[in-house]
Tab-separated table of C-alpha atoms and ligand atoms in Angstrom:
chain	number	residue	atom	x	y	z
F	354	MET	CA	-38.502	20.048	3.700
F	355	THR	CA	-34.942	21.200	4.352
F	356	ASP	CA	-33.262	23.306	1.690
F	357	PHE	CA	-29.554	22.603	1.893
F	358	PRO	CA	-27.183	25.512	1.166
F	359	MET	CA	-24.010	25.762	-0.857
F	360	ILE	CA	-20.972	26.511	1.298
F	361	ILE	CA	-18.918	29.310	-0.245
F	362	ASN	CA	-16.204	31.239	1.567
F	363	GLY	CA	-17.232	29.712	4.881
F	364	GLN	CA	-20.830	30.914	4.510
F	365	ARG	CA	-24.052	29.036	3.933
F	366	VAL	CA	-25.199	30.480	0.615
F	367	SER	CA	-28.651	29.744	-0.656
F	368	ALA	CA	-29.101	28.970	-4.345
F	369	GLY	CA	-31.910	30.467	-6.378
F	370	ARG	CA	-33.088	27.002	-7.388
F	371	HIS	CA	-33.167	23.580	-5.773
F	372	PHE	CA	-33.712	19.960	-6.740
F	373	ASP	CA	-35.130	17.078	-4.721
F	374	VAL	CA	-32.912	14.307	-3.391
F	375	LYS	CA	-34.889	11.083	-2.944
F	376	ASN	CA	-34.426	8.134	-0.622
F	377	PRO	CA	-33.989	5.228	-3.056
F	378	ALA	CA	-35.561	2.796	-0.584
F	379	THR	CA	-38.814	4.726	-0.098
F	380	GLY	CA	-38.988	7.409	-2.802
F	381	GLU	CA	-39.378	10.050	-0.078
F	382	THR	CA	-37.627	13.385	-0.489
F	383	VAL	CA	-34.707	13.549	1.943
F	384	GLY	CA	-33.941	17.213	1.310
F	385	ARG	CA	-33.557	19.795	-1.430
F	386	ALA	CA	-30.098	20.417	-2.831
F	387	PRO	CA	-28.934	23.777	-4.183
F	388	ASN	CA	-28.840	23.911	-7.984
F	389	ALA	CA	-25.887	26.209	-8.561
F	390	SER	CA	-25.604	28.635	-11.431
F	391	ILE	CA	-22.371	29.344	-13.288
F	392	GLU	CA	-22.164	32.590	-11.278
F	393	ASP	CA	-22.332	30.549	-8.051
F	394	LEU	CA	-19.462	28.402	-9.329
F	395	ASP	CA	-17.478	31.534	-10.204
F	396	GLN	CA	-18.014	32.801	-6.658
F	397	ALA	CA	-16.870	29.514	-5.162
F	398	VAL	CA	-13.742	29.469	-7.340
F	399	ALA	CA	-13.010	33.110	-6.468
F	400	ALA	CA	-13.320	32.278	-2.749
F	401	ALA	CA	-10.993	29.305	-3.144
F	402	GLU	CA	-8.481	31.410	-5.122
F	403	ALA	CA	-8.471	34.079	-2.429
F	404	ALA	CA	-8.078	31.488	0.349
F	405	TYR	CA	-5.257	29.799	-1.574
F	406	LYS	CA	-3.053	32.878	-1.234
F	407	MET	CA	-3.141	32.442	2.538
F	408	TRP	CA	-3.500	28.629	2.841
F	409	SER	CA	-0.604	27.788	0.533
F	410	ARG	CA	1.742	29.832	2.732
F	411	GLN	CA	0.743	28.291	6.043
F	412	PRO	CA	3.390	26.289	7.880
F	413	ASP	CA	3.056	22.555	7.392
F	414	ALA	CA	2.103	22.053	11.041
F	415	VAL	CA	-1.011	24.217	10.596
F	416	ARG	CA	-2.217	22.079	7.722
F	417	VAL	CA	-1.503	18.844	9.618
F	418	GLN	CA	-3.511	20.178	12.539
F	419	ALA	CA	-6.397	21.159	10.232
F	420	CYS	CA	-6.546	17.645	8.773
F	421	GLN	CA	-6.507	16.162	12.262
F	422	ALA	CA	-9.350	18.490	13.248
F	423	ILE	CA	-11.363	17.329	10.222
F	424	ALA	CA	-10.727	13.699	11.239
F	425	ALA	CA	-11.999	14.512	14.744
F	426	LYS	CA	-15.161	16.118	13.288
F	427	LEU	CA	-15.740	12.988	11.217
F	428	GLY	CA	-15.545	10.955	14.399
F	429	GLU	CA	-17.787	13.292	16.383
F	430	PHE	CA	-20.515	13.526	13.725
F	431	ALA	CA	-20.175	10.012	12.296
F	432	GLU	CA	-23.653	8.847	13.250
F	433	ASP	CA	-25.423	11.997	11.925
F	434	LEU	CA	-23.548	11.757	8.646
F	435	ALA	CA	-24.174	8.006	8.398
F	436	GLN	CA	-27.929	8.492	8.803
F	437	LEU	CA	-28.066	11.222	6.160
F	438	LEU	CA	-25.923	9.090	3.848
F	439	THR	CA	-28.196	6.071	4.255
F	440	ARG	CA	-31.264	8.169	3.532
F	441	GLU	CA	-29.918	9.597	0.278
F	442	GLN	CA	-27.705	6.723	-0.920
F	443	GLY	CA	-29.767	3.729	0.205
F	444	LYS	CA	-26.918	1.686	1.732
F	445	PRO	CA	-27.736	0.245	5.156
F	446	LEU	CA	-26.426	1.806	8.322
F	447	ASN	CA	-25.023	-1.583	9.258
F	448	GLY	CA	-22.784	-4.154	7.607
F	449	LEU	CA	-20.436	-2.614	5.067
F	450	GLY	CA	-22.801	0.363	4.833
F	451	SER	CA	-22.875	3.965	6.046
F	452	ARG	CA	-21.243	3.480	9.446
F	453	PHE	CA	-18.482	1.518	7.762
F	454	GLU	CA	-18.085	4.321	5.196
F	455	LEU	CA	-17.797	6.933	7.952
F	456	GLY	CA	-15.228	4.766	9.749
F	457	GLY	CA	-13.226	4.594	6.518
F	458	ALA	CA	-13.510	8.346	5.965
F	459	ARG	CA	-12.108	8.989	9.421
F	460	ALA	CA	-9.258	6.504	8.969
F	461	TRP	CA	-8.302	8.090	5.641
F	462	ALA	CA	-8.430	11.582	7.123
F	463	ASP	CA	-6.184	10.525	10.014
F	464	HIS	CA	-3.682	8.851	7.733
F	465	THR	CA	-3.610	11.720	5.237
F	466	ALA	CA	-2.872	14.116	8.101
F	467	SER	CA	0.230	12.067	8.902
F	468	LEU	CA	1.669	12.121	5.366
F	469	SER	CA	4.340	14.530	4.192
F	470	LEU	CA	6.452	15.211	1.141
F	471	PRO	CA	9.736	16.658	2.393
F	472	PRO	CA	12.204	18.107	-0.132
F	473	LYS	CA	14.542	15.552	-1.729
F	474	VAL	CA	18.215	16.242	-2.269
F	475	LEU	CA	18.983	14.990	-5.771
F	476	GLN	CA	22.610	16.035	-5.762
F	477	ASP	CA	24.983	17.645	-3.276
F	478	ASN	CA	28.595	17.829	-4.445
F	479	GLU	CA	31.215	20.246	-5.768
F	480	GLN	CA	29.086	20.770	-8.903
F	481	GLY	CA	26.284	22.123	-6.728
F	482	ARG	CA	23.200	21.163	-4.809
F	483	VAL	CA	19.946	20.165	-6.500
F	484	GLU	CA	16.749	19.849	-4.488
F	485	LEU	CA	13.268	18.685	-5.465
F	486	HIS	CA	10.464	20.595	-3.763
F	487	ARG	CA	6.758	19.824	-3.859
F	488	LYS	CA	4.515	22.886	-4.037
F	489	PRO	CA	0.729	23.240	-3.871
F	490	MET	CA	-1.013	23.897	-7.178
F	491	GLY	CA	-3.950	26.212	-6.557
F	492	VAL	CA	-7.666	25.514	-6.630
F	493	VAL	CA	-8.566	21.838	-6.930
F	494	GLY	CA	-11.952	20.929	-8.423
F	495	SER	CA	-13.331	17.694	-6.997
F	496	ILE	CA	-16.146	15.826	-8.772
F	497	THR	CA	-17.549	12.790	-6.951
F	498	PRO	CA	-19.940	9.882	-7.665
F	499	TRP	CA	-22.907	8.525	-5.702
F	500	ASN	CA	-21.620	5.152	-4.526
F	501	TRP	CA	-19.270	6.074	-1.642
F	502	PRO	CA	-19.840	9.845	-1.600
F	503	VAL	CA	-18.514	10.745	1.849
F	504	MET	CA	-15.430	8.558	1.709
F	505	ILE	CA	-14.558	9.685	-1.821
F	506	ALA	CA	-15.024	13.349	-0.848
F	507	VAL	CA	-12.513	12.759	1.961
F	508	TRP	CA	-10.145	11.012	-0.472
F	509	HIS	CA	-10.247	14.124	-2.676
F	510	ILE	CA	-10.346	16.936	-0.138
F	511	LEU	CA	-7.895	15.808	2.550
F	512	PRO	CA	-4.770	15.388	0.397
F	513	ALA	CA	-5.610	18.631	-1.433
F	514	VAL	CA	-5.856	20.591	1.811
F	515	ARG	CA	-2.938	18.743	3.429
F	516	SER	CA	-0.624	19.833	0.610
F	517	GLY	CA	-1.732	23.480	0.647
F	518	ASN	CA	-4.422	23.670	-2.032
F	519	THR	CA	-7.975	24.893	-1.721
F	520	VAL	CA	-11.034	23.040	-3.013
F	521	VAL	CA	-14.360	23.415	-4.763
F	522	ILE	CA	-16.251	20.125	-4.593
F	523	LYS	CA	-19.278	19.118	-6.641
F	524	PRO	CA	-20.992	15.935	-5.453
F	525	SER	CA	-23.271	13.698	-7.523
F	526	PRO	CA	-26.854	14.968	-7.831
F	527	TYR	CA	-28.003	11.647	-6.303
F	528	THR	CA	-26.048	12.069	-3.058
F	529	PRO	CA	-25.175	15.745	-2.485
F	530	LEU	CA	-26.574	16.226	1.021
F	531	SER	CA	-24.026	14.287	3.080
F	532	THR	CA	-21.225	16.077	1.201
F	533	ILE	CA	-22.772	19.483	1.961
F	534	ARG	CA	-22.976	18.541	5.652
F	535	LEU	CA	-19.399	17.229	5.537
F	536	VAL	CA	-18.106	20.488	4.048
F	537	GLU	CA	-20.086	22.458	6.606
F	538	LEU	CA	-18.338	20.531	9.394
F	539	MET	CA	-14.946	21.044	7.738
F	540	ASN	CA	-15.628	24.777	7.678
F	541	GLU	CA	-15.932	24.763	11.464
F	542	VAL	CA	-12.207	24.001	11.634
F	543	LEU	CA	-10.828	25.519	8.410
F	544	PRO	CA	-10.349	29.148	7.364
F	545	ALA	CA	-13.102	30.488	5.094
F	546	GLY	CA	-12.770	29.563	1.432
F	547	VAL	CA	-10.409	26.595	1.848
F	548	VAL	CA	-13.193	24.088	1.073
F	549	ASN	CA	-16.350	25.103	-0.811
F	550	VAL	CA	-19.259	23.040	-2.135
F	551	VAL	CA	-21.626	23.637	-5.034
F	552	CYS	CA	-24.120	21.202	-6.556
F	553	SER	CA	-25.986	20.769	-9.796
F	554	ASP	CA	-28.744	18.531	-11.056
F	555	ASP	CA	-26.783	17.806	-14.272
F	556	GLN	CA	-29.923	18.652	-16.273
F	557	THR	CA	-30.437	22.388	-16.073
F	558	THR	CA	-26.782	23.088	-15.308
F	559	ASN	CA	-23.638	21.062	-15.839
F	560	ILE	CA	-21.375	22.381	-13.124
F	561	GLY	CA	-18.973	19.424	-13.479
F	562	GLY	CA	-18.386	20.386	-17.103
F	563	ALA	CA	-17.997	24.056	-16.173
F	564	MET	CA	-15.436	23.124	-13.510
F	565	SER	CA	-13.434	21.110	-16.036
F	566	ALA	CA	-13.255	24.211	-18.263
F	567	HIS	CA	-12.822	26.831	-15.509
F	568	PRO	CA	-9.624	28.877	-15.860
F	569	GLY	CA	-9.470	29.420	-12.076
F	570	ILE	CA	-9.270	25.673	-11.369
F	571	ARG	CA	-5.804	24.198	-11.681
F	572	LYS	CA	-6.515	20.502	-11.182
F	573	ILE	CA	-9.523	18.212	-11.383
F	574	VAL	CA	-9.769	15.093	-9.270
F	575	PHE	CA	-12.639	13.097	-10.702
F	576	THR	CA	-14.184	9.801	-9.622
F	577	GLY	CA	-16.931	8.447	-11.840
F	578	SER	CA	-17.656	6.662	-15.079
F	579	ILE	CA	-15.240	6.262	-17.980
F	580	ASN	CA	-17.531	8.187	-20.326
F	581	THR	CA	-17.730	11.233	-18.083
F	582	GLY	CA	-14.014	10.959	-17.322
F	583	LYS	CA	-13.267	11.241	-21.046
F	584	LYS	CA	-15.417	14.392	-21.229
F	585	VAL	CA	-13.554	15.874	-18.256
F	586	MET	CA	-10.224	15.107	-19.915
F	587	ALA	CA	-11.302	16.679	-23.220
F	588	THR	CA	-12.725	19.801	-21.578
F	589	ALA	CA	-9.737	20.213	-19.267
F	590	ALA	CA	-7.310	20.191	-22.196
F	591	GLU	CA	-7.970	23.835	-23.049
F	592	THR	CA	-6.559	25.035	-19.707
F	593	VAL	CA	-3.984	22.196	-19.422
F	594	LYS	CA	-5.334	21.133	-16.055
F	595	ARG	CA	-3.689	18.441	-13.992
F	596	LEU	CA	-5.967	15.422	-13.684
F	597	THR	CA	-6.485	12.476	-11.432
F	598	LEU	CA	-9.176	10.264	-12.932
F	599	GLU	CA	-10.529	7.298	-10.996
F	600	LEU	CA	-12.879	5.681	-13.478
F	601	GLY	CA	-14.897	2.538	-13.938
F	602	GLY	CA	-13.717	-1.009	-13.489
F	603	ASN	CA	-14.755	-4.466	-14.632
F	604	ASP	CA	-12.643	-6.477	-12.222
F	605	ALA	CA	-12.041	-10.138	-12.945
F	606	ALA	CA	-11.460	-12.826	-10.303
F	607	ILE	CA	-9.859	-16.146	-11.226
F	608	VAL	CA	-10.483	-19.185	-9.041
F	609	LEU	CA	-7.775	-21.870	-9.385
F	610	PRO	CA	-8.568	-25.598	-9.070
F	611	ASP	CA	-7.054	-26.108	-5.588
F	612	VAL	CA	-9.491	-23.910	-3.584
F	613	ASP	CA	-11.814	-24.991	-0.800
F	614	PRO	CA	-15.125	-23.647	-2.203
F	615	LYS	CA	-16.829	-23.251	1.197
F	616	ALA	CA	-13.847	-21.409	2.644
F	617	ILE	CA	-13.790	-18.781	-0.124
F	618	ALA	CA	-17.554	-18.258	-0.521
F	619	GLU	CA	-17.823	-15.362	1.950
F	620	GLY	CA	-14.836	-13.529	0.446
F	621	LEU	CA	-16.158	-14.013	-3.081
F	622	PHE	CA	-19.585	-12.744	-2.073
F	623	TRP	CA	-18.369	-9.549	-0.423
F	624	GLY	CA	-15.790	-8.986	-3.148
F	625	ALA	CA	-18.671	-8.806	-5.621
F	626	PHE	CA	-21.625	-7.526	-3.606
F	627	ILE	CA	-20.106	-4.879	-1.326
F	628	ASN	CA	-22.395	-1.831	-1.530
F	629	ASN	CA	-24.676	-3.898	-3.777
F	630	GLY	CA	-21.919	-4.144	-6.391
F	631	GLN	CA	-21.958	-0.348	-6.734
F	632	THR	CA	-18.232	-0.177	-6.068
F	633	CYS	CA	-15.569	0.684	-8.609
F	634	ALA	CA	-13.225	-2.101	-7.517
F	635	ALA	CA	-15.848	-4.766	-6.856
F	636	MET	CA	-15.440	-8.164	-8.482
F	637	LYS	CA	-17.552	-7.975	-11.630
F	638	ARG	CA	-16.607	-11.206	-13.460
F	639	LEU	CA	-15.819	-14.552	-11.839
F	640	TYR	CA	-13.779	-17.172	-13.754
F	641	VAL	CA	-13.892	-20.594	-12.072
F	642	HIS	CA	-11.956	-23.719	-13.015
F	643	ASP	CA	-14.107	-26.547	-14.313
F	644	SER	CA	-12.941	-28.977	-11.590
F	645	VAL	CA	-14.460	-26.859	-8.770
F	646	TYR	CA	-17.062	-24.944	-10.772
F	647	GLU	CA	-20.277	-26.452	-9.423
F	648	GLU	CA	-19.000	-26.508	-5.818
F	649	VAL	CA	-17.964	-22.849	-5.956
F	650	CYS	CA	-21.328	-21.853	-7.468
F	651	GLU	CA	-23.185	-23.776	-4.773
F	652	ALA	CA	-21.147	-22.409	-1.861
F	653	LEU	CA	-21.521	-18.835	-3.138
F	654	VAL	CA	-25.272	-19.153	-3.572
F	655	ASP	CA	-25.621	-20.695	-0.084
F	656	PHE	CA	-23.822	-17.727	1.430
F	657	ALA	CA	-25.720	-15.133	-0.664
F	658	LYS	CA	-29.147	-16.582	0.193
F	659	ALA	CA	-28.713	-15.655	3.844
F	660	ILE	CA	-28.065	-11.912	3.265
F	661	PRO	CA	-30.954	-9.684	4.417
F	662	VAL	CA	-31.893	-6.998	1.883
F	663	GLY	CA	-34.076	-4.105	3.020
F	664	GLU	CA	-34.434	-0.440	3.816
F	665	GLY	CA	-31.138	1.018	4.964
F	666	MET	CA	-32.466	2.629	8.145
F	667	ASP	CA	-33.625	-0.792	9.336
F	668	GLU	CA	-30.810	-2.051	11.579
F	669	SER	CA	-31.275	-5.615	10.334
F	670	SER	CA	-30.621	-4.800	6.647
F	671	VAL	CA	-27.245	-5.777	5.230
F	672	LEU	CA	-27.835	-4.696	1.609
F	673	GLY	CA	-30.197	-1.957	0.399
F	674	PRO	CA	-31.677	-0.833	-2.922
F	675	ILE	CA	-29.840	0.282	-6.047
F	676	ASN	CA	-29.225	4.020	-5.706
F	677	ASN	CA	-31.055	5.354	-8.756
F	678	ARG	CA	-33.391	4.477	-11.614
F	679	MET	CA	-30.795	4.839	-14.348
F	680	GLN	CA	-28.495	2.318	-12.643
F	681	PHE	CA	-31.400	-0.005	-11.808
F	682	ASP	CA	-32.466	-0.047	-15.473
F	683	LYS	CA	-28.915	-0.835	-16.554
F	684	VAL	CA	-28.642	-3.777	-14.150
F	685	LYS	CA	-32.066	-5.068	-15.209
F	686	ARG	CA	-31.175	-4.827	-18.895
F	687	LEU	CA	-27.897	-6.728	-18.409
F	688	VAL	CA	-29.527	-9.394	-16.225
F	689	ASP	CA	-32.419	-9.858	-18.678
F	690	ALA	CA	-29.929	-10.434	-21.500
F	691	ALA	CA	-27.832	-12.808	-19.362
F	692	ARG	CA	-30.869	-14.922	-18.451
F	693	GLN	CA	-31.248	-15.843	-22.123
F	694	LYS	CA	-27.714	-17.280	-22.245
F	695	GLY	CA	-26.837	-18.424	-18.745
F	696	ARG	CA	-28.220	-20.322	-15.748
F	697	VAL	CA	-29.773	-18.130	-13.039
F	698	LEU	CA	-28.566	-19.547	-9.710
F	699	LEU	CA	-30.019	-16.816	-7.514
F	700	GLY	CA	-32.223	-13.723	-7.909
F	701	GLY	CA	-32.700	-12.380	-11.400
F	702	GLU	CA	-36.089	-10.752	-10.876
F	703	PRO	CA	-36.316	-7.141	-9.665
F	704	GLY	CA	-38.009	-6.437	-6.355
F	705	GLU	CA	-40.162	-3.459	-5.322
F	706	GLY	CA	-39.077	0.038	-6.338
F	707	LEU	CA	-35.310	0.156	-6.732
F	708	PHE	CA	-34.655	-3.111	-4.884
F	709	PHE	CA	-32.848	-5.800	-6.862
F	710	PRO	CA	-31.892	-9.027	-5.048
F	711	PRO	CA	-28.356	-10.433	-5.151
F	712	THR	CA	-28.230	-12.178	-8.515
F	713	ILE	CA	-25.790	-14.874	-9.612
F	714	ILE	CA	-25.810	-16.142	-13.198
F	715	ALA	CA	-23.565	-19.044	-14.270
F	716	ASP	CA	-22.428	-20.423	-17.629
F	717	LEU	CA	-21.818	-17.068	-19.320
F	718	SER	CA	-19.056	-16.192	-21.744
F	719	ASN	CA	-16.848	-13.155	-22.281
F	720	ASP	CA	-18.999	-11.566	-24.957
F	721	ASP	CA	-22.203	-11.590	-22.879
F	722	PRO	CA	-22.898	-7.977	-21.878
F	723	LEU	CA	-23.166	-8.829	-18.154
F	724	VAL	CA	-19.517	-9.936	-18.459
F	725	SER	CA	-18.147	-7.362	-20.891
F	726	ASP	CA	-19.943	-4.262	-19.467
F	727	GLU	CA	-19.552	-2.744	-16.020
F	728	GLN	CA	-22.851	-3.737	-14.365
F	729	PHE	CA	-22.212	-1.695	-11.186
F	730	GLY	CA	-24.980	-3.509	-9.362
F	731	PRO	CA	-25.867	-6.716	-7.500
F	732	ALA	CA	-25.446	-9.189	-10.368
F	733	LEU	CA	-22.422	-11.446	-10.729
F	734	PRO	CA	-21.666	-13.455	-13.897
F	735	ILE	CA	-19.717	-16.720	-13.567
F	736	ILE	CA	-17.620	-18.090	-16.441
F	737	ARG	CA	-16.265	-21.652	-16.563
F	738	TYR	CA	-12.692	-22.246	-17.753
F	739	THR	CA	-10.483	-25.271	-18.245
F	740	ASP	CA	-7.222	-23.683	-19.417
F	741	LEU	CA	-5.617	-21.145	-17.058
F	742	GLU	CA	-3.894	-19.319	-19.934
F	743	ASP	CA	-7.289	-18.826	-21.503
F	744	ALA	CA	-8.750	-17.491	-18.215
F	745	ILE	CA	-5.901	-14.972	-17.939
F	746	ARG	CA	-6.429	-13.907	-21.549
F	747	GLN	CA	-10.170	-13.428	-20.966
F	748	ALA	CA	-9.584	-11.506	-17.739
F	749	ASN	CA	-7.250	-9.125	-19.596
F	750	ASP	CA	-9.519	-8.831	-22.623
F	751	SER	CA	-11.146	-5.638	-21.355
F	752	PRO	CA	-10.591	-1.904	-21.801
F	753	ASN	CA	-10.770	-1.626	-17.989
F	754	GLY	CA	-7.918	-2.233	-15.596
F	755	LEU	CA	-8.866	-1.239	-12.070
F	756	GLY	CA	-8.544	-4.369	-9.901
F	757	GLY	CA	-8.372	-8.135	-10.108
F	758	SER	CA	-7.972	-11.155	-7.842
F	759	VAL	CA	-6.730	-14.733	-7.763
F	760	TRP	CA	-8.118	-17.367	-5.412
F	761	ALA	CA	-5.978	-20.399	-4.552
F	762	LYS	CA	-4.424	-22.411	-1.722
F	763	ASP	CA	-1.088	-22.366	-3.536
F	764	THR	CA	-0.149	-18.729	-3.026
F	765	GLU	CA	3.024	-18.998	-5.126
F	766	LYS	CA	0.925	-20.043	-8.092
F	767	ALA	CA	-1.617	-17.298	-7.298
F	768	LEU	CA	1.153	-14.679	-7.222
F	769	GLN	CA	2.378	-15.773	-10.663
F	770	VAL	CA	-1.119	-15.382	-12.091
F	771	ALA	CA	-1.641	-12.070	-10.269
F	772	SER	CA	1.475	-10.575	-11.832
F	773	ARG	CA	0.015	-11.194	-15.272
F	774	LEU	CA	-3.281	-9.374	-14.674
F	775	GLU	CA	-3.520	-5.942	-16.314
F	776	CYS	CA	-4.863	-3.864	-13.437
F	777	GLY	CA	-3.799	-1.294	-10.839
F	778	SER	CA	-4.533	-3.448	-7.764
F	779	VAL	CA	-4.478	-7.205	-7.444
F	780	TRP	CA	-5.491	-9.294	-4.470
F	781	ILE	CA	-4.904	-12.901	-3.423
F	782	ASN	CA	-7.862	-14.658	-1.777
F	783	LYS	CA	-9.723	-11.377	-1.312
F	784	HIS	CA	-11.025	-8.621	-3.553
F	785	GLY	CA	-11.368	-4.861	-3.275
F	786	ALA	CA	-9.512	-4.322	0.006
F	787	ILE	CA	-7.961	-0.853	-0.075
F	788	GLN	CA	-6.034	1.034	2.571
F	789	PRO	CA	-4.838	4.623	3.030
F	790	ASN	CA	-1.119	3.813	2.833
F	791	ALA	CA	-1.300	1.916	-0.482
F	792	PRO	CA	-1.660	3.818	-3.781
F	793	PHE	CA	-4.862	2.987	-5.651
F	794	GLY	CA	-5.660	3.688	-9.289
F	795	GLY	CA	-6.529	2.160	-12.616
F	796	VAL	CA	-4.595	1.260	-15.731
F	797	LYS	CA	-5.948	1.283	-19.314
F	798	SER	CA	-9.346	3.083	-19.428
F	799	SER	CA	-9.849	2.848	-15.667
F	800	GLY	CA	-8.117	6.159	-15.193
F	801	CYS	CA	-4.892	7.989	-14.705
F	802	GLY	CA	-2.984	8.839	-11.567
F	803	VAL	CA	-3.372	7.311	-8.125
F	804	GLU	CA	-4.904	8.201	-4.788
F	805	PHE	CA	-3.616	7.415	-1.268
F	806	GLY	CA	-0.185	7.249	0.271
F	807	GLU	CA	2.667	9.586	-0.598
F	808	GLU	CA	2.188	8.878	-4.305
F	809	GLY	CA	-1.435	10.027	-4.021
F	810	LEU	CA	-0.484	13.134	-2.062
F	811	ALA	CA	2.151	14.026	-4.659
F	812	GLU	CA	-0.597	14.327	-7.285
F	813	TYR	CA	-1.770	17.499	-5.556
F	814	THR	CA	1.617	19.162	-5.981
F	815	ASP	CA	3.824	20.650	-8.661
F	816	ILE	CA	7.501	19.820	-8.643
F	817	GLN	CA	9.928	22.702	-8.419
F	818	VAL	CA	13.595	21.866	-8.748
F	819	LEU	CA	15.998	24.205	-7.017
F	820	PHE	CA	19.583	24.444	-8.301
F	821	HIS	CA	22.123	26.280	-6.177
R	66	NAD	P1	-20.819	9.607	-13.446
R	66	NAD	O1	-19.649	9.660	-14.365
R	66	NAD	O2	-22.176	9.546	-14.023
R	66	NAD	O3	-20.824	10.897	-12.488
R	66	NAD	C1	-19.699	11.237	-11.699
R	66	NAD	C2	-19.729	12.717	-11.420
R	66	NAD	O4	-19.541	13.449	-12.641
R	66	NAD	C3	-21.036	13.230	-10.833
R	66	NAD	O5	-20.747	14.199	-9.829
R	66	NAD	C4	-21.697	13.893	-12.026
R	66	NAD	O6	-22.613	14.895	-11.647
R	66	NAD	C5	-20.495	14.481	-12.721
R	66	NAD	N1	-20.699	14.842	-14.136
R	66	NAD	C6	-21.720	14.508	-14.940
R	66	NAD	N2	-21.511	15.018	-16.195
R	66	NAD	C7	-20.329	15.665	-16.153
R	66	NAD	C8	-19.531	16.354	-17.114
R	66	NAD	N3	-19.923	16.492	-18.383
R	66	NAD	N4	-18.348	16.876	-16.720
R	66	NAD	C9	-17.908	16.722	-15.454
R	66	NAD	N5	-18.610	16.080	-14.501
R	66	NAD	C10	-19.808	15.557	-14.842
R	66	NAD	O7	-20.523	8.386	-12.462
R	66	NAD	P2	-21.488	7.800	-11.317
R	66	NAD	O8	-22.608	7.068	-11.986
R	66	NAD	O9	-21.792	8.862	-10.321
R	66	NAD	O10	-20.507	6.751	-10.597
R	66	NAD	C11	-20.383	5.444	-11.025
R	66	NAD	C12	-19.109	5.242	-11.805
R	66	NAD	O11	-17.988	5.697	-11.040
R	66	NAD	C13	-18.808	3.786	-12.078
R	66	NAD	O12	-18.340	3.634	-13.393
R	66	NAD	C14	-17.700	3.439	-11.105
R	66	NAD	O13	-16.897	2.358	-11.474
R	66	NAD	C15	-16.952	4.731	-11.044
R	66	NAD	N6	-16.175	4.833	-9.811
R	66	NAD	C16	-14.811	4.724	-9.870
R	66	NAD	C17	-14.051	4.764	-8.714
R	66	NAD	C18	-12.564	4.621	-8.759
R	66	NAD	O14	-11.915	4.922	-7.769
R	66	NAD	N7	-11.967	4.200	-9.853
R	66	NAD	C19	-14.688	4.917	-7.476
R	66	NAD	C20	-16.069	5.032	-7.445
R	66	NAD	C21	-16.808	4.990	-8.625
């Protein structure tokens, strides 16, 4: 069995202890991840601090070139990384699975390389010249989840490095191996210490918590659940860290009466079931107008029935298992409760191991836990509405505010409804589509700050205003 190393100061460093990383489809051990100690974290932060002195002073062109070189590595090693990702995460190689994730990671790396934040002249007259400069911050601590681990690592690391910071990343204990390999590849093209990786099992050590408190770390970029995000925020207060928090979502979709149910079924399905629903900005609640309710339910179920679910390494699989037992149990609990209240149109019963079939449950209401909680799994609740104002009110009646969507032929009407949804991204006739040039982030409890585009890059900088 392979023991994976930490990568600290450009070196493969072995940890004193390891933990097993299991393939959720088979239960087999994929590899053993290093279980870092606090001293290991201190070493990684010290390496990143030392590298920062040099990296932050590099000309912009050097950092652009480094990001381009990382993008090229992602292209060159895409298949290796995709296979490792499938084995530890469970998502299929095909469909919107690991190969898709690696394609996204590369596209984001390429785009981030092309971004820049030139100084802005705020005033230039006889009273003087005032310029706004963007400066790197220091060591960035990145904490990532298990659902899209490679792509999210790229979302965190590339803008940090592009703007002159150095990084210590800590991946989820469920999916650390592809991140370790990713950082190893980055170290082939970056100076030592610019990007470091440490892991922890979250049981014997809590390296994420220690990073949030660490005086050597200047900013935390965190993607994960709202509960953990709140802990990060509280712990980071002591050292007044800068934070970007991308937290949970409970995205609502509203279907207006004028839709063609068959035409929207595929978009609705993938909006909800991408990555088995284990996606922050997946559709998690579907509100359908009474006049098209049964037709939309039927068209969605017809589409969902044809989706092959199986082991990710099997080229014919389109959806895989749930990634881990804790998440599986949560989905099962919410589905079991929903079965008592609603009408199961598809699925509902767990499969072998961590497999759970695409599940669609109709006739639920806003206070059913499958609607009000973030299920983060392959189970979609459908809610009937007659009054559009009431549907908008129900959609907004949530502490979350990540994404939302409106489905209609009349796009003017859809745009009016969209503007009233309380969320960071809103889509018309699609759900969850993100792109590297459009800022992405949540409102309300779904987080603070944004990623992507110039606005996302700016979050890795401090402003310095120069008066002369
Ligand atoms: P999680 O909060 O359990 O874990 C996220 C990370 O935090 C992991 O690396 C974990 O090891 C680490 N961690 C655990 N305890 C910590 C602590 N006390 N301090 C600091 N870090 C700690 O989340 P998860 O289950 O891995 O991911 C699923 C959640 O992430 C869902 O809620 C999903 O919506 C959210 N998510 C959000 C986005 C977004 O962009 N908004 C993207 C992906 C996932």
